[in-house]
């Protein structure tokens, strides 16, 4: 069992789930946790030398760049726009999870070798 | 499904030799990895502080974030968040300050140290340089950087000929930077990946000057395996003795020079022409590329060339292009130095043209273009 992968995958999934929960029921705590988990996932992807790591980092950065402005918009009185941005980040989160799954399958094949 | 699995497996299995730029990029990524722990520590401290203050204040994010930053950043402007002046608020601030300040200072120190560590900057520069080398064409590769190579580099620079220096000794890096060498690779030149990264496939030639015959042989053999044609890729090497020079030429070098012999021959030339020092020195300087105002060009007359059958006075290069044909080398090797306006150009002749480098280039371009136009 690779603990590093558990931690990275945990944050990738957590970023997705908290984002969905913020979109369905907007709440300041949910949004802060979404941003925090997304940033954690981005940090963990820095310097990853795996096959699709650049795509993973790029998708994570996209999510961050949606969520950080969403955070400031939400607290400056424009929650509608913040939710819109969070939905954009959700797309990036879903792509992140898909890439993570593809990479897991690819690494499983190489391990078998 | 099993077919797909097998295909993916084959694709993944098919490993090729990594390019130098890829090795450097991997090393760069590895260095970036060092940022993860301090960034994660800092991120955790800020997140815990912000969420904590948000709970205490009832959801005031902006002030909670601000309060966290001024607390762990040891700024401490005061209790700006609602509820932070209560008992719970002060207990939380105390714990956050105790842990957060340490985390903040450690993280910032580590991040700054990694960022300014020489490796990361040098690696980035090397990657950038390798990318530029990939775009070079018709350049030369100089393997080994000593005083001779430094003189050679300076002469090539004067002639605006691009070159890449490959030197494994890290101490030479200081001199390479001092001498403003634009492209250099600090790796062993006998490695295939290094020569490929130096752009050997697009290069015109290579100068091998590693100080030891064995090392020179290793580089020449590796280079010839990549570029087998002696006409497309010139290899000039230095050798210690006549015997080694012969071996190097047999192994793939177009010409192997013995530095001491070369020097002696040149000094002897001065002794032989003591009375006519200016002319012999002029030819010498032209031959050795030291005379930048005058140069000699050899132009081969291809079969079908429009020049064939024409008299020198008809093409009148002297007036049209400000260059002079001083001699014609015949296909059998005979050098006709008594050319006049009545001399007729024949197929497979080599015209020896004398003039200013700029005019020579122009003449070569025009004459070759004319030939290709006629040959279609």
Tab-separated table of C-alpha atoms in Angstrom:
chain	number	residue	atom	x	y	z
A	1	UNK	CA	0.000	0.000	0.000
A	2	UNK	CA	1.349	3.386	-1.006
A	3	UNK	CA	0.569	5.907	1.714
A	4	UNK	CA	1.585	8.866	-0.441
A	5	UNK	CA	-0.986	7.894	-3.034
A	6	UNK	CA	-3.640	7.486	-0.334
A	7	UNK	CA	-2.997	11.041	0.894
A	8	UNK	CA	-2.964	12.543	-2.627
A	9	UNK	CA	-6.072	10.659	-3.728
A	10	UNK	CA	-7.800	11.584	-0.465
A	11	UNK	CA	-7.336	15.289	-1.147
A	12	UNK	CA	-8.321	14.957	-4.828
A	13	UNK	CA	-11.575	13.207	-3.877
A	14	UNK	CA	-12.183	15.471	-0.901
A	15	UNK	CA	-11.838	18.515	-3.168
A	16	UNK	CA	-14.506	17.063	-5.458
A	17	UNK	CA	-16.944	16.028	-2.744
A	18	UNK	CA	-16.717	19.264	-0.759
A	19	UNK	CA	-17.148	21.244	-3.961
A	20	UNK	CA	-20.336	19.316	-4.800
A	21	UNK	CA	-21.625	19.819	-1.282
A	22	UNK	CA	-20.917	23.585	-1.502
A	23	UNK	CA	-22.765	23.851	-4.821
A	24	UNK	CA	-25.797	21.945	-3.519
A	25	UNK	CA	-25.998	23.845	-0.215
A	26	UNK	CA	-23.838	26.997	-0.233
A	27	UNK	CA	-22.198	27.496	3.129
A	28	UNK	CA	-19.084	29.553	4.059
A	29	UNK	CA	-17.390	26.673	5.892
A	30	UNK	CA	-17.898	24.305	2.968
A	31	UNK	CA	-16.335	26.824	0.626
A	32	UNK	CA	-13.279	27.395	2.839
A	33	UNK	CA	-12.790	23.630	3.229
A	34	UNK	CA	-13.166	23.176	-0.556
A	35	UNK	CA	-10.474	25.787	-1.198
A	36	UNK	CA	-8.209	24.290	1.489
A	37	UNK	CA	-8.517	20.728	0.128
A	38	UNK	CA	-8.005	21.925	-3.443
A	39	UNK	CA	-4.854	23.822	-2.445
A	40	UNK	CA	-3.606	20.761	-0.528
A	41	UNK	CA	-4.212	18.580	-3.608
A	42	UNK	CA	-2.288	21.083	-5.772
A	43	UNK	CA	0.675	21.175	-3.376
A	44	UNK	CA	0.803	17.368	-3.296
A	45	UNK	CA	0.892	17.261	-7.099
A	46	UNK	CA	3.903	19.607	-7.355
A	47	UNK	CA	6.958	17.677	-8.454
A	48	UNK	CA	5.086	14.447	-9.257
A	49	UNK	CA	7.035	12.653	-11.970
A	50	UNK	CA	4.230	10.326	-13.049
A	51	UNK	CA	2.832	9.844	-16.560
A	52	UNK	CA	-0.104	12.252	-16.354
A	53	UNK	CA	1.145	14.423	-13.458
A	54	UNK	CA	1.395	17.587	-15.541
A	55	UNK	CA	-2.248	17.250	-16.590
A	56	UNK	CA	-3.220	16.600	-12.968
A	57	UNK	CA	-1.355	19.692	-11.754
A	58	UNK	CA	-2.842	21.816	-14.519
A	59	UNK	CA	-6.406	20.709	-13.733
A	60	UNK	CA	-5.806	21.338	-10.039
A	61	UNK	CA	-4.482	24.844	-10.732
A	62	UNK	CA	-7.586	25.545	-12.815
A	63	UNK	CA	-9.789	24.531	-9.887
A	64	UNK	CA	-7.763	26.782	-7.550
A	65	UNK	CA	-8.050	29.727	-9.867
A	66	UNK	CA	-11.824	29.296	-9.876
A	67	UNK	CA	-12.223	28.707	-6.174
A	68	UNK	CA	-10.009	31.463	-4.746
A	69	UNK	CA	-11.927	34.252	-6.538
A	70	UNK	CA	-15.144	32.416	-5.583
A	71	UNK	CA	-14.080	32.654	-1.945
A	72	UNK	CA	-13.602	36.412	-2.091
A	73	UNK	CA	-16.796	36.931	-4.126
A	74	UNK	CA	-18.807	34.831	-1.695
A	75	UNK	CA	-17.671	36.870	1.296
A	76	UNK	CA	-17.983	40.186	-0.467
A	77	UNK	CA	-21.685	39.603	-1.101
A	78	UNK	CA	-21.981	37.893	-4.486
A	79	UNK	CA	-22.761	34.230	-3.651
A	80	UNK	CA	-24.433	33.580	-7.023
A	81	UNK	CA	-21.236	34.352	-8.945
A	82	UNK	CA	-19.236	32.343	-6.382
A	83	UNK	CA	-21.413	29.272	-7.012
A	84	UNK	CA	-20.920	29.735	-10.754
A	85	UNK	CA	-17.157	29.729	-10.296
A	86	UNK	CA	-17.386	26.693	-8.001
A	87	UNK	CA	-19.248	24.860	-10.777
A	88	UNK	CA	-16.363	25.657	-13.106
A	89	UNK	CA	-13.970	24.276	-10.523
A	90	UNK	CA	-16.143	21.156	-10.277
A	91	UNK	CA	-15.449	20.390	-13.941
A	92	UNK	CA	-11.708	20.624	-13.239
A	93	UNK	CA	-12.116	18.425	-10.145
A	94	UNK	CA	-13.941	15.743	-12.156
A	95	UNK	CA	-11.156	15.786	-14.768
A	96	UNK	CA	-8.606	15.451	-11.939
A	97	UNK	CA	-10.365	12.365	-10.598
A	98	UNK	CA	-10.617	10.821	-14.105
A	99	UNK	CA	-6.891	11.418	-14.729
A	100	UNK	CA	-6.099	9.922	-11.333
A	101	UNK	CA	-8.088	6.781	-12.230
A	102	UNK	CA	-6.358	6.480	-15.638
A	103	UNK	CA	-2.988	6.835	-13.985
A	104	UNK	CA	-3.815	4.192	-11.394
A	105	UNK	CA	-4.747	1.758	-14.199
A	106	UNK	CA	-1.556	2.562	-16.141
A	107	UNK	CA	0.633	2.105	-13.083
A	108	UNK	CA	-1.139	-1.190	-12.326
A	109	UNK	CA	-0.136	-2.454	-15.792
A	110	UNK	CA	3.487	-1.442	-15.313
A	111	UNK	CA	3.598	-3.029	-11.874
A	112	UNK	CA	2.320	-6.298	-13.322
A	113	UNK	CA	5.269	-6.228	-15.716
B	1	UNK	CA	-10.091	-6.242	-23.114
B	2	UNK	CA	-7.073	-8.576	-22.904
B	3	UNK	CA	-5.969	-7.254	-26.307
B	4	UNK	CA	-6.142	-3.668	-25.077
B	5	UNK	CA	-4.309	-4.645	-21.915
B	6	UNK	CA	-1.542	-6.269	-23.937
B	7	UNK	CA	-1.280	-3.248	-26.225
B	8	UNK	CA	-0.987	-0.828	-23.297
B	9	UNK	CA	1.552	-3.124	-21.687
B	10	UNK	CA	3.638	-3.172	-24.896
B	11	UNK	CA	3.482	0.625	-25.151
B	12	UNK	CA	4.621	1.055	-21.570
B	13	UNK	CA	7.321	-1.559	-21.951
B	14	UNK	CA	8.794	0.114	-25.020
B	15	UNK	CA	11.432	2.199	-23.301
B	16	UNK	CA	13.772	4.473	-25.211
B	17	UNK	CA	16.937	6.161	-24.092
B	18	UNK	CA	16.001	9.360	-22.216
B	19	UNK	CA	17.196	12.609	-23.733
B	20	UNK	CA	19.428	14.868	-21.652
B	21	UNK	CA	16.726	17.532	-21.498
B	22	UNK	CA	14.337	14.917	-20.080
B	23	UNK	CA	16.889	13.891	-17.447
B	24	UNK	CA	17.348	17.550	-16.459
B	25	UNK	CA	13.599	18.108	-16.387
B	26	UNK	CA	13.142	15.091	-14.100
B	27	UNK	CA	15.884	16.447	-11.840
B	28	UNK	CA	14.133	19.827	-11.848
B	29	UNK	CA	10.828	18.197	-10.904
B	30	UNK	CA	12.582	16.266	-8.117
B	31	UNK	CA	13.880	19.565	-6.734
B	32	UNK	CA	10.394	21.072	-6.917
B	33	UNK	CA	9.191	18.171	-4.747
B	34	UNK	CA	11.153	19.707	-1.861
B	35	UNK	CA	8.632	22.555	-1.798
B	36	UNK	CA	5.808	20.214	-0.860
B	37	UNK	CA	6.459	19.719	2.866
B	38	UNK	CA	7.008	23.391	3.800
B	39	UNK	CA	4.074	24.493	1.622
B	40	UNK	CA	1.850	21.838	3.143
B	41	UNK	CA	2.886	22.873	6.670
B	42	UNK	CA	2.146	26.512	5.926
B	43	UNK	CA	-1.144	25.634	4.254
B	44	UNK	CA	-2.263	23.513	7.217
B	45	UNK	CA	-1.428	26.278	9.724
B	46	UNK	CA	-3.343	28.913	7.737
B	47	UNK	CA	-6.343	26.603	7.142
B	48	UNK	CA	-6.607	25.540	10.799
B	49	UNK	CA	-6.277	29.167	11.953
B	50	UNK	CA	-8.823	30.510	9.458
B	51	UNK	CA	-11.449	27.833	10.114
B	52	UNK	CA	-10.887	28.152	13.887
B	53	UNK	CA	-11.440	31.905	13.855
B	54	UNK	CA	-14.416	31.480	11.513
B	55	UNK	CA	-16.057	29.167	14.050
B	56	UNK	CA	-15.296	31.610	16.894
B	57	UNK	CA	-16.565	34.639	14.951
B	58	UNK	CA	-19.529	32.926	13.314
B	59	UNK	CA	-18.272	32.729	9.735
B	60	UNK	CA	-16.271	35.949	9.151
B	61	UNK	CA	-13.766	34.616	6.604
B	62	UNK	CA	-11.864	37.753	5.558
B	63	UNK	CA	-11.072	38.836	9.131
B	64	UNK	CA	-10.345	35.237	10.200
B	65	UNK	CA	-7.819	34.823	7.427
B	66	UNK	CA	-6.293	38.218	8.257
B	67	UNK	CA	-6.127	37.379	11.981
B	68	UNK	CA	-4.411	34.031	11.190
B	69	UNK	CA	-1.826	35.684	8.973
B	70	UNK	CA	-0.980	38.440	11.475
B	71	UNK	CA	-0.787	35.870	14.282
B	72	UNK	CA	1.464	33.280	12.667
B	73	UNK	CA	3.410	35.963	10.813
B	74	UNK	CA	4.273	37.531	14.227
B	75	UNK	CA	2.719	40.860	13.183
B	76	UNK	CA	-0.004	40.854	15.873
B	77	UNK	CA	-1.950	44.035	15.212
B	78	UNK	CA	-4.600	43.027	17.736
B	79	UNK	CA	-7.809	41.028	18.103
B	80	UNK	CA	-9.600	41.997	14.909
B	81	UNK	CA	-12.034	39.051	14.718
B	82	UNK	CA	-15.267	39.100	16.657
B	83	UNK	CA	-15.044	36.647	19.539
B	84	UNK	CA	-11.243	36.529	19.599
B	85	UNK	CA	-11.212	38.616	22.798
B	86	UNK	CA	-13.266	35.950	24.617
B	87	UNK	CA	-11.746	33.157	26.720
B	88	UNK	CA	-12.080	30.561	23.942
B	89	UNK	CA	-10.739	33.043	21.396
B	90	UNK	CA	-7.636	33.774	23.447
B	91	UNK	CA	-6.959	30.089	24.163
B	92	UNK	CA	-7.204	29.388	20.415
B	93	UNK	CA	-4.941	32.364	19.554
B	94	UNK	CA	-2.341	31.178	22.101
B	95	UNK	CA	-2.205	27.669	20.630
B	96	UNK	CA	-2.188	28.979	17.063
B	97	UNK	CA	0.656	31.387	17.859
B	98	UNK	CA	2.684	28.695	19.674
B	99	UNK	CA	2.467	26.252	16.770
B	100	UNK	CA	1.883	28.549	13.845
B	101	UNK	CA	4.844	30.908	14.356
B	102	UNK	CA	7.289	27.986	14.325
B	103	UNK	CA	5.620	26.478	11.272
B	104	UNK	CA	5.553	29.818	9.444
B	105	UNK	CA	9.207	30.731	10.030
B	106	UNK	CA	10.438	27.199	9.258
B	107	UNK	CA	8.365	26.934	6.079
B	108	UNK	CA	9.345	30.353	4.767
B	109	UNK	CA	13.045	29.681	5.502
B	110	UNK	CA	12.930	26.287	3.736
B	111	UNK	CA	11.041	27.690	0.725
B	112	UNK	CA	13.482	30.597	0.321
B	113	UNK	CA	16.468	28.235	0.721
B	114	UNK	CA	15.169	25.827	-1.953
B	115	UNK	CA	14.326	28.669	-4.288
B	116	UNK	CA	17.734	30.268	-4.072
B	117	UNK	CA	19.627	26.988	-4.030
B	118	UNK	CA	22.090	27.100	-6.920
B	119	UNK	CA	20.885	23.781	-8.332
B	120	UNK	CA	17.412	24.888	-9.235
B	121	UNK	CA	18.586	28.048	-11.020
B	122	UNK	CA	21.380	26.213	-12.870
B	123	UNK	CA	19.035	23.390	-13.816
B	124	UNK	CA	16.502	25.845	-15.179
B	125	UNK	CA	19.234	27.591	-17.193
B	126	UNK	CA	20.519	24.261	-18.528
B	127	UNK	CA	17.013	23.198	-19.627
B	128	UNK	CA	16.497	26.547	-21.363
B	129	UNK	CA	19.892	26.244	-23.094
B	130	UNK	CA	19.179	22.675	-24.266
B	131	UNK	CA	15.890	23.849	-25.773
B	132	UNK	CA	17.763	26.553	-27.685
B	133	UNK	CA	20.405	24.045	-28.841
B	134	UNK	CA	17.606	21.851	-30.266
B	135	UNK	CA	16.836	24.677	-32.717
B	136	UNK	CA	20.443	25.123	-33.913
B	137	UNK	CA	21.414	24.068	-37.419
B	138	UNK	CA	24.780	23.948	-39.176
B	139	UNK	CA	26.636	24.548	-35.932
B	140	UNK	CA	29.823	22.949	-34.567
B	141	UNK	CA	30.326	20.919	-31.419
B	142	UNK	CA	33.524	21.485	-29.430
B	143	UNK	CA	34.265	18.603	-27.077
B	144	UNK	CA	36.598	19.631	-24.268
B	145	UNK	CA	37.330	23.177	-23.173
B	146	UNK	CA	40.947	24.147	-22.617
B	147	UNK	CA	43.075	27.071	-23.825
B	148	UNK	CA	43.066	25.773	-27.416
B	149	UNK	CA	39.297	25.340	-27.409
B	150	UNK	CA	38.940	28.828	-25.920
B	151	UNK	CA	40.946	30.303	-28.837
B	152	UNK	CA	38.912	28.263	-31.281
B	153	UNK	CA	35.671	29.450	-29.684
B	154	UNK	CA	36.803	33.048	-29.932
B	155	UNK	CA	37.656	32.633	-33.655
B	156	UNK	CA	34.295	30.976	-34.394
B	157	UNK	CA	32.549	33.770	-32.524
B	158	UNK	CA	34.319	36.346	-34.700
B	159	UNK	CA	33.045	34.521	-37.796
B	160	UNK	CA	29.557	34.333	-36.235
B	161	UNK	CA	29.565	30.542	-36.422
B	162	UNK	CA	27.364	28.958	-33.766
B	163	UNK	CA	28.911	26.239	-31.600
B	164	UNK	CA	28.137	24.132	-28.554
B	165	UNK	CA	30.845	23.285	-26.020
B	166	UNK	CA	30.641	19.931	-24.251
B	167	UNK	CA	32.908	19.694	-21.210
B	168	UNK	CA	32.556	17.261	-18.328
B	169	UNK	CA	34.767	19.101	-15.833
B	170	UNK	CA	32.515	21.283	-13.637
B	171	UNK	CA	35.474	23.595	-12.947
B	172	UNK	CA	35.443	24.631	-16.604
B	173	UNK	CA	31.969	26.075	-16.061
B	174	UNK	CA	33.539	29.177	-14.516
B	175	UNK	CA	35.662	29.794	-17.645
B	176	UNK	CA	32.757	29.035	-19.994
B	177	UNK	CA	30.692	31.698	-18.245
B	178	UNK	CA	33.646	34.120	-18.105
B	179	UNK	CA	34.250	33.721	-21.852
B	180	UNK	CA	30.544	34.309	-22.592
B	181	UNK	CA	30.073	30.947	-24.275
B	182	UNK	CA	26.436	30.942	-25.342
B	183	UNK	CA	25.799	27.195	-25.457
B	184	UNK	CA	27.525	24.613	-23.282
B	185	UNK	CA	26.734	21.249	-21.749
B	186	UNK	CA	28.586	20.061	-18.653
B	187	UNK	CA	28.385	16.324	-19.279
B	188	UNK	CA	30.639	13.529	-20.548
B	189	UNK	CA	30.893	14.030	-24.346
B	190	UNK	CA	31.259	10.319	-25.187
B	191	UNK	CA	27.640	9.647	-24.144
B	192	UNK	CA	25.248	9.263	-27.058
B	193	UNK	CA	22.494	11.193	-25.262
B	194	UNK	CA	24.879	14.117	-24.665
B	195	UNK	CA	25.935	14.318	-28.320
B	196	UNK	CA	22.298	14.108	-29.408
B	197	UNK	CA	21.463	16.923	-27.005
B	198	UNK	CA	24.314	18.977	-28.453
B	199	UNK	CA	22.386	18.784	-31.727
B	200	UNK	CA	24.762	16.399	-33.549
B	201	UNK	CA	22.016	15.482	-36.047
B	202	UNK	CA	21.795	19.075	-37.285
B	203	UNK	CA	25.462	19.992	-36.739
B	204	UNK	CA	27.999	20.555	-39.501
B	205	UNK	CA	30.982	19.231	-37.615
B	206	UNK	CA	32.739	18.504	-34.375
B	207	UNK	CA	36.099	19.314	-32.828
B	208	UNK	CA	37.367	16.716	-30.379
B	209	UNK	CA	39.929	18.058	-27.938
B	210	UNK	CA	39.735	16.093	-24.719
B	211	UNK	CA	43.439	15.986	-23.942
B	212	UNK	CA	43.634	12.165	-23.978
B	213	UNK	CA	43.705	9.957	-27.091
B	214	UNK	CA	41.470	7.303	-25.505
B	215	UNK	CA	38.800	9.851	-24.671
B	216	UNK	CA	39.051	11.345	-28.164
B	217	UNK	CA	38.579	7.870	-29.687
B	218	UNK	CA	35.487	7.222	-27.556
B	219	UNK	CA	33.887	10.475	-28.677
B	220	UNK	CA	34.783	10.048	-32.358
B	221	UNK	CA	33.391	6.500	-32.466
B	222	UNK	CA	30.151	7.534	-30.719
B	223	UNK	CA	29.750	10.504	-33.067
B	224	UNK	CA	30.426	8.428	-36.193
B	225	UNK	CA	27.849	5.862	-35.133
B	226	UNK	CA	25.285	8.669	-35.081
B	227	UNK	CA	26.574	10.477	-38.201
B	228	UNK	CA	28.387	7.934	-40.394
B	229	UNK	CA	28.931	10.135	-43.456
B	230	UNK	CA	32.290	11.925	-43.544
B	231	UNK	CA	30.950	14.336	-46.180
B	232	UNK	CA	27.935	15.438	-44.143
B	233	UNK	CA	29.611	15.682	-40.791
B	234	UNK	CA	33.220	16.723	-40.274
B	235	UNK	CA	35.176	15.523	-37.266
B	236	UNK	CA	38.453	17.236	-36.447
B	237	UNK	CA	40.442	15.803	-33.611
B	238	UNK	CA	43.693	16.375	-31.767
B	239	UNK	CA	46.167	13.535	-31.435
B	240	UNK	CA	49.397	13.130	-29.540
B	241	UNK	CA	51.411	11.224	-32.174
B	242	UNK	CA	51.402	10.473	-35.921
B	243	UNK	CA	50.298	6.884	-35.206
B	244	UNK	CA	47.344	7.981	-33.111
B	245	UNK	CA	46.393	10.580	-35.715
B	246	UNK	CA	46.229	7.817	-38.333
B	247	UNK	CA	44.110	5.638	-36.060
B	248	UNK	CA	41.737	8.503	-35.315
B	249	UNK	CA	41.337	9.163	-39.026
B	250	UNK	CA	40.677	5.482	-39.652
B	251	UNK	CA	38.094	5.425	-36.881
B	252	UNK	CA	36.135	8.336	-38.294
B	253	UNK	CA	37.924	11.648	-37.908
B	254	UNK	CA	38.157	13.659	-41.132
B	255	UNK	CA	41.444	15.091	-39.937
B	256	UNK	CA	43.525	14.579	-36.806
B	257	UNK	CA	45.992	17.310	-35.846
B	258	UNK	CA	49.093	16.946	-33.766
B	259	UNK	CA	49.275	20.287	-31.933
B	260	UNK	CA	53.084	20.365	-31.530
B	261	UNK	CA	53.617	19.436	-35.201
B	262	UNK	CA	51.124	22.043	-36.355
B	263	UNK	CA	52.845	24.745	-34.332
B	264	UNK	CA	56.278	23.743	-35.618
B	265	UNK	CA	55.067	23.788	-39.235
B	266	UNK	CA	53.658	27.245	-38.821
B	267	UNK	CA	56.814	28.639	-37.251
B	268	UNK	CA	58.843	26.967	-40.001
B	269	UNK	CA	56.684	28.692	-42.631
B	270	UNK	CA	57.752	32.036	-41.205
B	271	UNK	CA	61.399	30.969	-41.294
B	272	UNK	CA	61.122	29.856	-44.944
B	273	UNK	CA	59.489	33.144	-46.031
B	274	UNK	CA	61.519	35.576	-43.977
B	275	UNK	CA	62.124	37.812	-47.003
B	276	UNK	CA	58.466	37.975	-48.059
B	277	UNK	CA	56.901	38.102	-44.657
B	278	UNK	CA	53.785	40.107	-45.584
B	279	UNK	CA	52.423	37.825	-48.303
B	280	UNK	CA	53.197	34.543	-46.516
B	281	UNK	CA	51.735	35.950	-43.342
B	282	UNK	CA	48.642	37.117	-45.220
B	283	UNK	CA	48.005	33.678	-46.725
B	284	UNK	CA	48.723	32.145	-43.379
B	285	UNK	CA	46.251	34.376	-41.645
B	286	UNK	CA	43.626	33.731	-44.310
B	287	UNK	CA	44.156	30.004	-44.033
B	288	UNK	CA	43.930	30.121	-40.243
B	289	UNK	CA	40.868	32.371	-40.253
B	290	UNK	CA	42.656	35.230	-38.510
B	291	UNK	CA	42.176	37.611	-41.421
B	292	UNK	CA	38.529	38.594	-41.217
B	293	UNK	CA	38.586	41.106	-44.114
B	294	UNK	CA	39.819	38.729	-46.822
B	295	UNK	CA	38.946	35.104	-47.468
B	296	UNK	CA	39.301	32.352	-50.059
B	297	UNK	CA	36.385	30.308	-51.367
B	298	UNK	CA	36.422	27.063	-53.306
B	299	UNK	CA	33.518	26.712	-55.717
B	300	UNK	CA	32.988	23.405	-57.463
B	301	UNK	CA	31.581	23.562	-61.014
B	302	UNK	CA	28.837	20.958	-61.098
B	303	UNK	CA	27.948	19.144	-64.355
B	304	UNK	CA	25.296	21.219	-66.144
B	305	UNK	CA	26.402	24.457	-64.522
B	306	UNK	CA	25.853	27.621	-66.593
B	307	UNK	CA	29.508	28.528	-65.982
B	308	UNK	CA	30.795	25.628	-68.143
B	309	UNK	CA	32.352	26.802	-71.402
B	310	UNK	CA	32.420	30.434	-70.376
B	311	UNK	CA	35.562	32.580	-70.365
B	312	UNK	CA	36.494	34.352	-67.133
B	313	UNK	CA	36.238	37.716	-68.838
B	314	UNK	CA	32.636	36.865	-69.876
B	315	UNK	CA	31.392	36.253	-66.368
B	316	UNK	CA	33.488	39.163	-65.052
B	317	UNK	CA	33.101	38.337	-61.367
B	318	UNK	CA	35.586	41.076	-60.469
B	319	UNK	CA	33.239	43.826	-61.610
B	320	UNK	CA	29.888	42.150	-60.952
B	321	UNK	CA	30.536	40.711	-57.502
B	322	UNK	CA	33.857	42.314	-56.468
B	323	UNK	CA	35.658	38.954	-56.162
B	324	UNK	CA	38.598	37.531	-58.166
B	325	UNK	CA	39.237	34.023	-59.454
B	326	UNK	CA	42.924	33.537	-58.623
B	327	UNK	CA	43.310	29.900	-59.603
B	328	UNK	CA	41.432	26.881	-60.940
B	329	UNK	CA	41.919	23.379	-59.633
B	330	UNK	CA	41.408	20.772	-62.340
B	331	UNK	CA	39.653	17.425	-61.622
B	332	UNK	CA	43.036	15.635	-61.778
B	333	UNK	CA	44.333	17.835	-58.949
B	334	UNK	CA	46.440	20.193	-61.110
B	335	UNK	CA	46.303	23.782	-59.864
B	336	UNK	CA	46.255	26.357	-62.640
B	337	UNK	CA	47.584	29.582	-61.142
B	338	UNK	CA	48.005	31.367	-64.477
B	339	UNK	CA	44.352	32.125	-65.099
B	340	UNK	CA	43.469	35.049	-67.367
B	341	UNK	CA	40.355	36.525	-68.959
B	342	UNK	CA	40.669	33.988	-71.776
B	343	UNK	CA	40.649	30.955	-69.428
B	344	UNK	CA	37.614	28.752	-70.064
B	345	UNK	CA	35.734	27.132	-67.178
B	346	UNK	CA	35.295	23.401	-67.572
B	347	UNK	CA	33.066	20.820	-65.931
B	348	UNK	CA	34.283	19.530	-62.506
B	349	UNK	CA	36.706	22.487	-62.131
B	350	UNK	CA	37.086	24.066	-58.719
B	351	UNK	CA	37.302	27.840	-58.816
B	352	UNK	CA	39.530	29.400	-56.164
B	353	UNK	CA	37.950	32.779	-55.493
B	354	UNK	CA	39.557	35.562	-53.490
B	355	UNK	CA	37.716	38.489	-51.928
B	356	UNK	CA	35.967	39.973	-48.931
B	357	UNK	CA	33.932	37.380	-46.976
B	358	UNK	CA	30.694	39.300	-47.526
B	359	UNK	CA	31.222	39.430	-51.322
B	360	UNK	CA	32.309	35.795	-51.404
B	361	UNK	CA	29.115	34.704	-49.672
B	362	UNK	CA	27.116	36.742	-52.177
B	363	UNK	CA	29.035	35.216	-55.106
B	364	UNK	CA	28.574	31.684	-53.793
B	365	UNK	CA	24.853	32.236	-53.286
B	366	UNK	CA	24.301	33.742	-56.734
B	367	UNK	CA	26.404	31.184	-58.609
B	368	UNK	CA	24.861	28.212	-56.808
B	369	UNK	CA	21.322	29.533	-57.200
B	370	UNK	CA	21.933	30.047	-60.912
B	371	UNK	CA	23.210	26.469	-61.227
B	372	UNK	CA	20.237	24.996	-59.366
B	373	UNK	CA	17.829	27.132	-61.414
B	374	UNK	CA	19.270	25.801	-64.665
B	375	UNK	CA	19.507	22.221	-63.429
B	376	UNK	CA	15.877	22.539	-62.340
